[in-house]
Amino acid sequence: MAQHVAPPTANAPALPAKLPIGAIVPWAVFFGILMLVLLYFVGAEQGATSVVAGEDVHEWVHDARHLLGFPCH
Ligand SMILES: [Zn+2]
């Protein structure tokens, strides 16, 4: 069975040649910091390094802590 592929037309919108690095860097830094904060709360938010008093944060991220292999109990 033959397939017909339409040739590109001149009216098709052109894609940008490449994404400018200056547009990516701020978002990469932002998400990098966000991931470090998340990693802190999952891996180290307990005991002497605790920022939030109580066990609430620890209990919320408890399964992720075990999944990632951080020491817990
Ligand atoms: Zn545990």
Tab-separated table of C-alpha atoms and ligand atoms in Angstrom:
chain	number	residue	atom	x	y	z
A	1	MET	CA	0.000	0.000	0.000
A	2	ALA	CA	1.499	3.283	-1.040
A	3	GLN	CA	1.564	6.215	1.320
A	4	HIS	CA	1.379	9.747	0.169
A	5	VAL	CA	3.447	12.354	1.982
A	6	ALA	CA	2.575	15.946	1.314
A	7	PRO	CA	5.567	18.088	0.411
A	8	PRO	CA	6.277	21.030	2.710
A	9	THR	CA	4.600	24.161	1.602
A	10	ALA	CA	6.072	27.630	1.528
A	11	ASN	CA	3.348	28.867	3.891
A	12	ALA	CA	4.310	26.532	6.724
A	13	PRO	CA	5.606	28.428	9.780
A	14	ALA	CA	9.353	28.116	10.176
A	15	LEU	CA	10.678	26.788	13.470
A	16	PRO	CA	13.364	28.834	15.198
A	17	ALA	CA	16.849	27.660	14.320
A	18	LYS	CA	17.820	27.109	17.945
A	19	LEU	CA	16.732	28.100	21.388
A	20	PRO	CA	18.834	30.932	22.799
A	21	ILE	CA	20.874	29.833	25.824
A	22	GLY	CA	20.080	33.085	27.590
A	23	ALA	CA	16.429	32.060	27.729
A	24	ILE	CA	17.195	28.685	29.282
A	25	VAL	CA	19.755	29.602	31.959
A	26	PRO	CA	17.427	31.473	34.366
A	27	TRP	CA	14.901	28.627	34.285
A	28	ALA	CA	17.631	26.026	34.733
A	29	VAL	CA	18.976	27.892	37.775
A	30	PHE	CA	15.468	28.299	39.196
A	31	PHE	CA	14.571	24.629	38.848
A	32	GLY	CA	18.014	23.595	40.088
A	33	ILE	CA	17.510	25.569	43.300
A	34	LEU	CA	13.973	24.216	43.598
A	35	MET	CA	15.259	20.660	43.277
A	36	LEU	CA	17.974	21.295	45.894
A	37	VAL	CA	15.360	22.598	48.334
A	38	LEU	CA	13.191	19.561	47.638
A	39	LEU	CA	16.187	17.271	48.094
A	40	TYR	CA	16.935	18.961	51.413
A	41	PHE	CA	13.402	18.445	52.697
A	42	VAL	CA	13.363	14.819	51.561
A	43	GLY	CA	16.864	13.914	52.694
A	44	ALA	CA	17.867	16.050	55.640
A	45	GLU	CA	14.805	17.636	57.228
A	46	GLN	CA	15.028	15.775	60.518
A	47	GLY	CA	16.571	16.154	63.938
A	48	ALA	CA	19.448	18.619	64.298
A	49	THR	CA	19.134	19.923	60.711
A	50	SER	CA	15.405	20.479	60.971
A	51	VAL	CA	14.135	23.846	59.744
A	52	VAL	CA	10.464	23.203	60.486
A	53	ALA	CA	9.665	22.146	64.036
A	54	GLY	CA	7.870	18.871	64.528
A	55	GLU	CA	7.643	15.716	62.469
A	56	ASP	CA	5.115	16.856	59.874
A	57	VAL	CA	7.549	17.450	56.996
A	58	HIS	CA	9.387	14.231	57.775
A	59	GLU	CA	6.166	12.232	57.710
A	60	TRP	CA	5.056	13.794	54.411
A	61	VAL	CA	8.295	12.899	52.632
A	62	HIS	CA	8.950	9.663	54.490
A	63	ASP	CA	8.342	7.298	51.579
A	64	ALA	CA	10.466	9.393	49.235
A	65	ARG	CA	13.252	9.325	51.800
A	66	HIS	CA	13.246	5.531	51.863
A	67	LEU	CA	12.895	5.347	48.086
A	68	LEU	CA	16.026	7.462	47.594
A	69	GLY	CA	17.994	5.547	50.224
A	70	PHE	CA	18.452	8.282	52.805
A	71	PRO	CA	18.929	7.020	56.355
A	72	CYS	CA	15.828	7.358	58.440
A	73	HIS	CA	15.097	4.932	61.264
B	1	ZN	ZN	11.697	5.828	57.745
